[in-house]
XYZ file of C-alpha atoms in Angstrom:
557
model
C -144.014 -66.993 -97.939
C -141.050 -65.042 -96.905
C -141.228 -62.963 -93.489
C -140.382 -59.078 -93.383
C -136.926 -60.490 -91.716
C -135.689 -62.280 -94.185
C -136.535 -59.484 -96.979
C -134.587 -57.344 -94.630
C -131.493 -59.638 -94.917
C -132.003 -60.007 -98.426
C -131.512 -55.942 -99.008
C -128.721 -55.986 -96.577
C -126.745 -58.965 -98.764
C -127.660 -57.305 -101.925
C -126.212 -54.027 -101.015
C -122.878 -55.809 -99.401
C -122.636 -57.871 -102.864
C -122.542 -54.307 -104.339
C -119.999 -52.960 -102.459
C -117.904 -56.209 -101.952
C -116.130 -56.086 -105.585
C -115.025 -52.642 -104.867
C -113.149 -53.571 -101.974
C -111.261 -56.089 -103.121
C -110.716 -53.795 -106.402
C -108.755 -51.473 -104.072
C -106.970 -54.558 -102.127
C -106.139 -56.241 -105.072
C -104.779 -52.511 -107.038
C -102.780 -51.950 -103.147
C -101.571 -55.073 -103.313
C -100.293 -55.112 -106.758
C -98.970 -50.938 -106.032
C -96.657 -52.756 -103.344
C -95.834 -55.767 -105.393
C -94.539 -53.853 -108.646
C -92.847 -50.262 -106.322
C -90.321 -52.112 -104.608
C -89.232 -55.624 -103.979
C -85.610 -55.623 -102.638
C -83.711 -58.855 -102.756
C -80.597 -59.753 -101.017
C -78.054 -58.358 -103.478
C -79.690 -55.136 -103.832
C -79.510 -54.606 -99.699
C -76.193 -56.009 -99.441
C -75.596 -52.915 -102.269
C -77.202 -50.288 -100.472
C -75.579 -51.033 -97.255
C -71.889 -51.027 -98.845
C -73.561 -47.404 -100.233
C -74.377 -46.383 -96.878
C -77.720 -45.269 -98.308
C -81.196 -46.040 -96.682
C -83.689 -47.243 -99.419
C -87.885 -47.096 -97.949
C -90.962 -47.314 -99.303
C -94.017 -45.281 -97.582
C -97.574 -45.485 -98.649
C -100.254 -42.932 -98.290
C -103.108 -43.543 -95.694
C -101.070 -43.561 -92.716
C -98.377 -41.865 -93.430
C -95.973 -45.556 -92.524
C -93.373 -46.917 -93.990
C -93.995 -50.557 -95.379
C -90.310 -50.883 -96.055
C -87.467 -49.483 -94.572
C -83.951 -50.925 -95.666
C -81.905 -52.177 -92.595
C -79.228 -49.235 -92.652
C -81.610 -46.677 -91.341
C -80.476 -47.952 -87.583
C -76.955 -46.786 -88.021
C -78.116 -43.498 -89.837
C -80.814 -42.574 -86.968
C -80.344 -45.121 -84.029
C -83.780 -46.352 -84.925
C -84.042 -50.007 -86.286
C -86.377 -50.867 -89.518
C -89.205 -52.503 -87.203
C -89.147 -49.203 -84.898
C -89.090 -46.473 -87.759
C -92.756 -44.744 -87.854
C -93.735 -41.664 -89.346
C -94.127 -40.150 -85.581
C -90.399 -41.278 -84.884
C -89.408 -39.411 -88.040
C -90.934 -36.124 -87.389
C -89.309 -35.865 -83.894
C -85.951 -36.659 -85.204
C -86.328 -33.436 -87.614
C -84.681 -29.987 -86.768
C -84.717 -28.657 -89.865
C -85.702 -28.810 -93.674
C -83.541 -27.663 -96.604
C -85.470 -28.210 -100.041
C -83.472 -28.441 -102.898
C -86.783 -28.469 -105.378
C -89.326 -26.167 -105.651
C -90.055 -22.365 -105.973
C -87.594 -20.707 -103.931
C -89.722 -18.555 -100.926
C -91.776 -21.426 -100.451
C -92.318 -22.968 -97.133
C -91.975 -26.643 -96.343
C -95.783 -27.305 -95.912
C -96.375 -25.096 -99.542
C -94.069 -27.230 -100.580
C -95.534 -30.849 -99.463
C -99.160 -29.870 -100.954
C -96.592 -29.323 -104.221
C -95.484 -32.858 -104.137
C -99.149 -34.267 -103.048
C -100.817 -31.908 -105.875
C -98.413 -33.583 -108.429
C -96.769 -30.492 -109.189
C -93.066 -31.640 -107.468
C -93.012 -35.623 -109.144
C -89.508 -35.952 -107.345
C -88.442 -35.017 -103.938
C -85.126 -33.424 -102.845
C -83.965 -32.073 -99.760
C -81.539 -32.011 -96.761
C -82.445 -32.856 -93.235
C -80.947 -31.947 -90.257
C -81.778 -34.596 -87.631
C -81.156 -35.201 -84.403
C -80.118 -39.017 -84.090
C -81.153 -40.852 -81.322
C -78.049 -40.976 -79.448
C -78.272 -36.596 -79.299
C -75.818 -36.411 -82.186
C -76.820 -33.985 -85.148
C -76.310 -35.516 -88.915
C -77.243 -34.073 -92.189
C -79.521 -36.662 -94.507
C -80.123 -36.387 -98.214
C -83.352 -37.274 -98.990
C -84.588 -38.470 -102.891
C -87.979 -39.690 -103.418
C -90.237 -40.442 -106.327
C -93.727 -39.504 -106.146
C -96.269 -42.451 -107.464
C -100.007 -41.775 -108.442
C -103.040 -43.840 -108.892
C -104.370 -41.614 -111.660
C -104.864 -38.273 -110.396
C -104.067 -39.530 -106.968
C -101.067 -39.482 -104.716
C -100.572 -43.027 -102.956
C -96.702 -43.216 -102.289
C -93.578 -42.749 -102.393
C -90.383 -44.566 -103.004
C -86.385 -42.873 -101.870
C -83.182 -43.122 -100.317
C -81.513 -41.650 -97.781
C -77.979 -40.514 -97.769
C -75.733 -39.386 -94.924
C -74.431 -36.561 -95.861
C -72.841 -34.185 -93.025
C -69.083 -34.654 -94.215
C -70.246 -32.994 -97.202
C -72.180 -30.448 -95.907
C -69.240 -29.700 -93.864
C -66.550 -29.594 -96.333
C -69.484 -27.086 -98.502
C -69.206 -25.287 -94.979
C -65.683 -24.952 -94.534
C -65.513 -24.128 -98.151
C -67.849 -21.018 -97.878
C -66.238 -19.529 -95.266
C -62.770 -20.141 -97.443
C -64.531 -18.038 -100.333
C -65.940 -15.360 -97.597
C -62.231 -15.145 -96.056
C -61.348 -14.695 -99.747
C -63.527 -11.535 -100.655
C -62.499 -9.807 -97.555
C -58.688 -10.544 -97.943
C -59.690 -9.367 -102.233
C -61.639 -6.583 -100.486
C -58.943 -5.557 -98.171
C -56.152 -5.900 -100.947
C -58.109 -3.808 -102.898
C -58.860 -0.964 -100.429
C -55.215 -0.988 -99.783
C -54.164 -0.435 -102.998
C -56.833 2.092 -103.139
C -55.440 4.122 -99.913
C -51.831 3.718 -100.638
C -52.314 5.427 -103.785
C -54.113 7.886 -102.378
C -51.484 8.315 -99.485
C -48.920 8.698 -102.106
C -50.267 11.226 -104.564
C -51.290 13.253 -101.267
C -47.771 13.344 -99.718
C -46.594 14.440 -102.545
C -49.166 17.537 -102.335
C -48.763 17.837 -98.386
C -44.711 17.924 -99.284
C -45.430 20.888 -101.787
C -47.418 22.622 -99.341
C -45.183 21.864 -96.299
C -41.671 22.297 -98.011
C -42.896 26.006 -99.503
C -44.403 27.119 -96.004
C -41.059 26.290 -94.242
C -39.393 28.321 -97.208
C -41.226 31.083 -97.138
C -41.333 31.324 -92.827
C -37.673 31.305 -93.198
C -37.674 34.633 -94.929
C -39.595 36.190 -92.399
C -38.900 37.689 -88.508
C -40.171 34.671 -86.552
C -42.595 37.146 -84.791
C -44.424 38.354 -87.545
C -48.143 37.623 -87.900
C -47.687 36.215 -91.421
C -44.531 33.931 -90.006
C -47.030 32.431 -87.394
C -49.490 32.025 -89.883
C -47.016 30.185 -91.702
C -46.117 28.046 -88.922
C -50.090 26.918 -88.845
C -50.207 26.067 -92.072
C -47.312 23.844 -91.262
C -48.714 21.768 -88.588
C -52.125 21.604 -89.939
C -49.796 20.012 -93.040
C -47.752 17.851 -90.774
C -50.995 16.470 -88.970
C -52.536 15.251 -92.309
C -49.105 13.822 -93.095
C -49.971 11.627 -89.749
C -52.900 10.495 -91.564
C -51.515 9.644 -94.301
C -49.123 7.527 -92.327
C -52.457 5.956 -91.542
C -53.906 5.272 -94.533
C -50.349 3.474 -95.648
C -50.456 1.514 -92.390
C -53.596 0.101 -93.667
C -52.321 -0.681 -96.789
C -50.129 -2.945 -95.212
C -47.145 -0.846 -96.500
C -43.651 -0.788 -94.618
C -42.185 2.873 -93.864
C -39.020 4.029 -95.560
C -36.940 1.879 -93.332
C -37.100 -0.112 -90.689
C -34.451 -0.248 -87.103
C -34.208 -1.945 -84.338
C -36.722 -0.482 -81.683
C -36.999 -1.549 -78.063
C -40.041 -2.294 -77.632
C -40.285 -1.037 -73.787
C -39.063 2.055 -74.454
C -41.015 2.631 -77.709
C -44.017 2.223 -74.891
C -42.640 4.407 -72.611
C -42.426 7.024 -75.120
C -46.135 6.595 -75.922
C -47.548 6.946 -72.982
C -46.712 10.952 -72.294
C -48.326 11.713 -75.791
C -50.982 9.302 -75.186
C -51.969 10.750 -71.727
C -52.713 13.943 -73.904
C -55.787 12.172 -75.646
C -57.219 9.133 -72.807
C -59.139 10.227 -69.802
C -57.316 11.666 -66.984
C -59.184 9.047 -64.635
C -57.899 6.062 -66.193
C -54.419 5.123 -65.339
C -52.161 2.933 -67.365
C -49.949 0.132 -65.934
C -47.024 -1.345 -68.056
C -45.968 -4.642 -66.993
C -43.003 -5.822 -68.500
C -42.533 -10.153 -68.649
C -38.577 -10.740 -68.583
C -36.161 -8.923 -70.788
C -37.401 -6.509 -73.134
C -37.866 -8.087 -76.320
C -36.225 -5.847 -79.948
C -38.013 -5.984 -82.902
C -36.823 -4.363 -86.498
C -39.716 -2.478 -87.120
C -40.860 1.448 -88.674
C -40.883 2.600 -84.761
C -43.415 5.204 -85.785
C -46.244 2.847 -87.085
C -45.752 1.115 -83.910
C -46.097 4.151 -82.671
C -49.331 4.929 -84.244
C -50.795 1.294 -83.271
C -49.951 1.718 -79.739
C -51.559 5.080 -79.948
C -54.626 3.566 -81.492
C -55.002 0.727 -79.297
C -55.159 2.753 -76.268
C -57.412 5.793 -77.610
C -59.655 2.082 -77.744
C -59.164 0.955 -74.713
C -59.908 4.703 -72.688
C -63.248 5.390 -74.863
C -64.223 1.775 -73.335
C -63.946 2.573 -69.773
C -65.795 5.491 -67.997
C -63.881 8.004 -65.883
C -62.778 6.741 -62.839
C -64.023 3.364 -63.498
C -61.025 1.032 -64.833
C -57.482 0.740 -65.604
C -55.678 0.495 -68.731
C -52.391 -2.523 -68.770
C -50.139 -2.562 -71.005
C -48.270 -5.854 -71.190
C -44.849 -6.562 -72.991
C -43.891 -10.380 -73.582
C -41.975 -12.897 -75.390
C -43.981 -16.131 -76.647
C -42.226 -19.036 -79.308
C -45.085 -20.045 -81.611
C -45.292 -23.214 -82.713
C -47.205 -25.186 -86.112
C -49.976 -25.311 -83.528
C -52.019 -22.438 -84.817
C -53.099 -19.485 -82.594
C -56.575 -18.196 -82.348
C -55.878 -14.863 -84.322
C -58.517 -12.541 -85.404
C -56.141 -10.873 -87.744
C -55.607 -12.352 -89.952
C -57.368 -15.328 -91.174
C -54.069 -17.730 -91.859
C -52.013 -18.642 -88.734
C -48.329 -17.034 -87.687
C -45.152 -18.552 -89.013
C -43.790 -21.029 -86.204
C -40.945 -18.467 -84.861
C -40.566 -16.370 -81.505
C -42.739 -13.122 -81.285
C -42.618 -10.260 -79.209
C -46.354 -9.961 -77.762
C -47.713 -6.322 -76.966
C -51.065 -6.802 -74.431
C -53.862 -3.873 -74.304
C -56.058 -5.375 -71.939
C -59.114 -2.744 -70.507
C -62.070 -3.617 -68.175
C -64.162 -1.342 -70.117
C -67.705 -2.128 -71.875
C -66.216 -4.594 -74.109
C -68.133 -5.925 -77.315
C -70.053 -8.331 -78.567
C -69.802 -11.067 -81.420
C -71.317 -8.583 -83.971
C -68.831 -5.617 -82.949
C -65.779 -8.149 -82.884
C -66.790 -9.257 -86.444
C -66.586 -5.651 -87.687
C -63.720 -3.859 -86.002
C -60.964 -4.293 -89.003
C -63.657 -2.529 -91.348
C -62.388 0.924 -92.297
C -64.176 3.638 -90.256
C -66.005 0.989 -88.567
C -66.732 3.028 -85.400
C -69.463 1.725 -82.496
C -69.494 5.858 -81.608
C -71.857 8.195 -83.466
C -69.280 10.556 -84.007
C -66.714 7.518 -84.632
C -64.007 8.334 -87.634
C -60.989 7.144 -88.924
C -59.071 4.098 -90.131
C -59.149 2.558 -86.460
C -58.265 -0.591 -85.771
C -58.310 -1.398 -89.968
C -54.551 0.970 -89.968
C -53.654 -1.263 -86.716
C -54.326 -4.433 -89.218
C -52.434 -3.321 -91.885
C -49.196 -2.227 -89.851
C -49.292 -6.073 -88.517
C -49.704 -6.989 -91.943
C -46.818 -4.941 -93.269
C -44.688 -6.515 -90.213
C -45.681 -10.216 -90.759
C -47.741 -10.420 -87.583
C -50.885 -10.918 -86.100
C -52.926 -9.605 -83.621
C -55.522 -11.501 -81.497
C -59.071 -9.802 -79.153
C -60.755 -11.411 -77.279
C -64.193 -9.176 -75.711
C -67.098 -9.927 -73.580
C -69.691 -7.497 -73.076
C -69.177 -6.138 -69.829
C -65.696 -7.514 -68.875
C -63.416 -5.744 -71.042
C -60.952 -6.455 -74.217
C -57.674 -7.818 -74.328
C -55.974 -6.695 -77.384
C -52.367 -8.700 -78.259
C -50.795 -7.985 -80.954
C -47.810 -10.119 -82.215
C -44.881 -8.559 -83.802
C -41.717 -11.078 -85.246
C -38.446 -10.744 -82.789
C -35.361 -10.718 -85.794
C -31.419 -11.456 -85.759
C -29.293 -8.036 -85.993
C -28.945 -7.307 -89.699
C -25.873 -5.568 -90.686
C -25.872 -1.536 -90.769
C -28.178 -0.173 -93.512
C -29.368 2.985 -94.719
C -30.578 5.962 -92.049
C -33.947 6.546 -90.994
C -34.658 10.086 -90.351
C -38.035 10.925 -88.725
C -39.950 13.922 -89.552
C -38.424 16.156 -86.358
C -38.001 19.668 -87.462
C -34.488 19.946 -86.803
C -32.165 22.943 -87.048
C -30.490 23.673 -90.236
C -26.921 22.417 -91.476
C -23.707 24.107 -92.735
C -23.134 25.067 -95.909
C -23.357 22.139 -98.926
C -19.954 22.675 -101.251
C -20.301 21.092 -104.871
C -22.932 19.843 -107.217
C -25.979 17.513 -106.358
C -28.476 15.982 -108.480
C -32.083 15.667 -107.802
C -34.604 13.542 -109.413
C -38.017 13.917 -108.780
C -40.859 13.510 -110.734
C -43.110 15.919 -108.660
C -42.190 19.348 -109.730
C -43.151 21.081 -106.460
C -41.143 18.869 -104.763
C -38.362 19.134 -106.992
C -38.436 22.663 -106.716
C -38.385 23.026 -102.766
C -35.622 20.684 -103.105
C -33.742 22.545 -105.665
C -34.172 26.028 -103.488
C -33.359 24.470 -100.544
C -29.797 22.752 -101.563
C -29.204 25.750 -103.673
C -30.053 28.441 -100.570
C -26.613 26.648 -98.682
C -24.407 26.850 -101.617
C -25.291 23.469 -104.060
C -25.484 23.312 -107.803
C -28.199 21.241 -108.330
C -28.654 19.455 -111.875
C -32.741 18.630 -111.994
C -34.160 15.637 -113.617
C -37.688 15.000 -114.109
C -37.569 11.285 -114.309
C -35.760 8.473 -114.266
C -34.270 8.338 -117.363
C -33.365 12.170 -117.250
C -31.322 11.196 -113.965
C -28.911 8.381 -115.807
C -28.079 10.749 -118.349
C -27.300 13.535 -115.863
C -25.490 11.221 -113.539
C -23.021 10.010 -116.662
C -22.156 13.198 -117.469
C -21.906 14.569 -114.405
C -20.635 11.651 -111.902
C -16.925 12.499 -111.497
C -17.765 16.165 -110.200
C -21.340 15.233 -108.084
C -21.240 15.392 -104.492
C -24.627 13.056 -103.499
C -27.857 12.596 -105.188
C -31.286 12.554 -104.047
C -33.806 10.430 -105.591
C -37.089 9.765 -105.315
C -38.258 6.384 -105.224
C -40.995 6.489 -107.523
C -40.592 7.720 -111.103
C -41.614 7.128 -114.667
C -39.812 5.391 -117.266
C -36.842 4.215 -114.753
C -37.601 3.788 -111.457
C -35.443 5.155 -108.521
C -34.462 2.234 -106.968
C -32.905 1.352 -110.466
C -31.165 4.476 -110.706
C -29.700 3.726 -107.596
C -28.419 0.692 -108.167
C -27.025 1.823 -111.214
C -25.212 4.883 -109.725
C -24.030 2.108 -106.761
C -22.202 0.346 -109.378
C -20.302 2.532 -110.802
C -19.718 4.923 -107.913
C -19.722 2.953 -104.069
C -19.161 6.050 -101.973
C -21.570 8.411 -103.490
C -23.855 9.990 -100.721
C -27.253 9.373 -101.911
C -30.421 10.062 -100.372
C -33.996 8.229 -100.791
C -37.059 9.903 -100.981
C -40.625 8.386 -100.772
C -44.134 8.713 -99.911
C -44.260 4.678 -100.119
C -42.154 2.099 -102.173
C -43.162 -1.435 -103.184
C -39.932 -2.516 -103.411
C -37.680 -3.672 -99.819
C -35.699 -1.016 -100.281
C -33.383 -1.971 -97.467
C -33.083 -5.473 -99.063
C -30.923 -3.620 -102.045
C -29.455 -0.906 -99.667
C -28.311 -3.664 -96.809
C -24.936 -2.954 -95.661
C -24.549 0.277 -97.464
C -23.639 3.227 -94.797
C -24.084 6.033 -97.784
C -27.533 5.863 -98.196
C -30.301 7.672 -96.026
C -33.935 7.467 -96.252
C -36.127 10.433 -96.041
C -40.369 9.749 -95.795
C -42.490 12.573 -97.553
C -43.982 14.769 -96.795
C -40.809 16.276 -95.369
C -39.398 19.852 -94.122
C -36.400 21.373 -96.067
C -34.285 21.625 -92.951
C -35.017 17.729 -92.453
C -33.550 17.247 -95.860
C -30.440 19.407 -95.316
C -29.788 17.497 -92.174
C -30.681 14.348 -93.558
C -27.759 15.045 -96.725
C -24.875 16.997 -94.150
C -24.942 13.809 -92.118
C -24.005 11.519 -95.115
C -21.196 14.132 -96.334
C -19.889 14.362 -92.945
């Protein structure tokens, strides 16, 4: 007879006899899962380690690896033995998936893979090693299932931060790309502009002087033609502007002092800065000479200082101006402008340096954008014109700005050899007008206006003037008429031939003909082809018809 004890047992063993095959159906099914996923033999490590790539094997339940190739020490600092899912988690900074719906976060994204929906793993991982050092990992892992069932995974692990550099380096190539494309463009865009506009502004200009010179200087409509003429001469400064931004050189280029070109700045300048800020000019050693269009200097220096006085409120800084020499070497400099370093040479520098508000990373980043301006009532081309008359001069320019301490602005400018005596630059001076012009001169000009005012102007102190309307109109003229012309004036740019052509052409058959230049812009060097020739002049629209008679009586003295 059995006591109430032993039936007790009995139940107990019967319901453990149950449950017993179970359990060792889910040993024997883990312990097949981890036979068949991964068995690594010598070869394969000895392959994986000449690959640099980490090869584990993690199992679900605890969330630890049962297998972690021997490589994973050098890639983290942690050995196989010491690798745990805890140690992993505090090595990770951040997550990059490269699978998935984009928008996703990195925990939507793990339920994915768990669910089934994501059967193989890829992403990046920033880590931080265990030596402090950051590395980029590539992580590839396939999911395996027990049925319906996630129990595992199997992946390697790549370094991959060279890469991710080079992908790095490589963006911000492409990004330097669009905005040199973008600048290119916009320059284009403005110095076409510029052009077809100073040919308008010389139409307006040249007729205003014209007609004022008919008049008694004390009229009313005499003075109201003298405001039309420096409202036109004021947009003509703009225009200079929008060409310095298009990286275009003026209509010639001279040897300028640069410490005197500053000194002549600094009365106009003291016209537009606060009162309350002075300016010091320190000059390093010997003044250096650069061949540059003095008045785009001009214009940057100008620009540079507006800058520097908006910075600083009244009474509360000063303004230096430095002027130096410094040899540049392959070792590039730190430019801001523009992206690729300065040929290895010697460079005059010209310092702007203010203890104004200064900027920050954000403002620095935008301050060659066109009518990028940190005031509300901010216009203009800014520090983009300064840009492109650095551009047009093969130089560079270089801020450096901390919020609160101030900006230095340097901007480098190539020192040249003495070239041999060129063409004349005139500037845009109203000047008093010449002596009578004996004999015949021939204008080409594609702009009728222009043409025109140029016509009246040459024919009001005794010229004949013989008119062409292009290019190819001025060749003819010029063979028919070369033995009896006295000079020519040409404008640069024309249809069908262009006027550096026609110059060259009249050069070679006639060496001492006075000929004069005319241009808004030109894309050609046009002192390259005129280089040693004393009977040529330039003359920059828009431009006043005394400026033209003096420019001409000066090369038929």
């Amino acid at each position: 007879m059995r006591s109430a004890r032993s039936d007790v047992r009995d139940a107990q063993d019967n319901r453990a006899g149950a449950r017993r095959p179970r359990t060792h159906a889910r040993l024997r099914r883990r312990a097949r899962l981890e036979k068949t996923v991964f068995t690594p033999d010598k070869d394969l490590l000895r392959i994986l380690s000449y690959a640099q790539i980490v090869a584990y094997r993690r199992i679900d339940g605890n969330q630890d690896y049962s297998f972690v190739s021997p490589g994973i020490e050098k890639l983290v600092g942690y050995s196989s033995d010491e690798m745990t899912d805890v140690i992993w988690r505090t090595l990770l900074v951040e997550v990059h998936p490269r699978v998935g719906e984009p928008g996703k976060s990195y925990a939507e994204l793990h339920a994915d893979v768990l669910a089934g929906r994501i059967p193989i793993w890829h992403g990046d991982y920033l880590i931080r090693r265990r030596d402090g050092a950051l590395r980029w990992l590539s992580d590839m892992s396939v999911q395996l299932f027990e049925g319906s069932r996630h129990v595992g995974s199997i992946g390697i692990l790549q370094d991959i931060t060279e890469r991710r550099h080079y992908e790095e380096e490589r963006r911000q190539t492409l990004l330097r790309l669009q905005r040199v494309q973008r600048f290119e463009s916009l320059g284009r865009l403005s110095a076409g502009v510029a052009h077809d506009f100073n040919n308008i502004l010389a139409g307006i200009l040249g007729n205003a002087s014209l007609a004022r010179a008919d008049l008694p200087p004390d009229s009313d409509s005499a003075m109201l033609l003298a405001e039309i003429e420096q409202c036109a001469e004021r947009a003509a400064t703009l225009t200079a502007q929008m060409m310095a931004f298009a990286g275009k050189p003026g209509a010639a280029r001279e040897r300028t002092d640069l410490a005197e070109l500053v000194r002549e700045v600094l009365p106009v300048a003291e016209t537009t800065i606060s009162s309350q800020t002075p300016v010091a000019i320190l000059c390093m050693g010997p003044s250096p000479v650069i061949e540059a269009d003095a008045s785009q200097i001009r214009q940057l220096l100008l620009q540079l200082l507006m800058n520097a006085s908006e910075a600083i409120l009244p009474g509360k800084g000063v303004i230096t101006v430095e002027i130096s020499r410094r040899h540049v070497t392959e070792e590039p400099l730190p430019l801001t402008y523009p992206d690729t370093p300065l040929a290895p040479g010697t460079y005059a520098v010209l310092t702007v340096r203010d203890d104004g508000a200064g900027m920050d990373a954000a403002t620095l980043a935008q301050v060659f954008d066109p009518f990028f301006s940190t005031k509300e009532t901010g216009r203009g081309l800014g520090l983009a014109a300064v840009a492109g008359t650095v551009r047009a001069h093969s130089g560079g320019v270089f801020i450096q700005s901390t919020p609160g301490q101030g900006t230095v602005v340097r901007v480098y400018l190539p020192l040249r050899e003495s070239k041999a005596a060129g063409g004349h630059a005139l500037s845009g001076k109203n000047v008093p007008d010449s002596d009578r012009i004996e004999g015949t001169v021939l204008i080409a000009e594609d702009n009728e206006a222009i043409r025109r005012i140029a016509a009246r102007t040459l024919e009001g102190k005794g010229a004949d003037v013989l008119e062409a309307g292009n290019g190819s109109e001025a060749l003819v003229l010029f063979e028919r008429h070369r033995h009896s012309l006295r000079a020519a004036v040409l404008d640069l740019s024309m249809p069908e031939v262009e006027g550096d052509e026609v110059y060259l052409h009249i050069r070679s058959l006639d060496p001492q003909l006075p000929v004069v230049l005319m241009s808004g812009y030109h894309e050609l060097d046009m002192e390259k082809a005129a280089q040693g020739d004393t009977r040529v002049a330039f003359l920059r629209k828009p431009f006043k018809p005394s400026v033209l008679l003096t420019t001409l009586a000066k090369l038929l003295a």
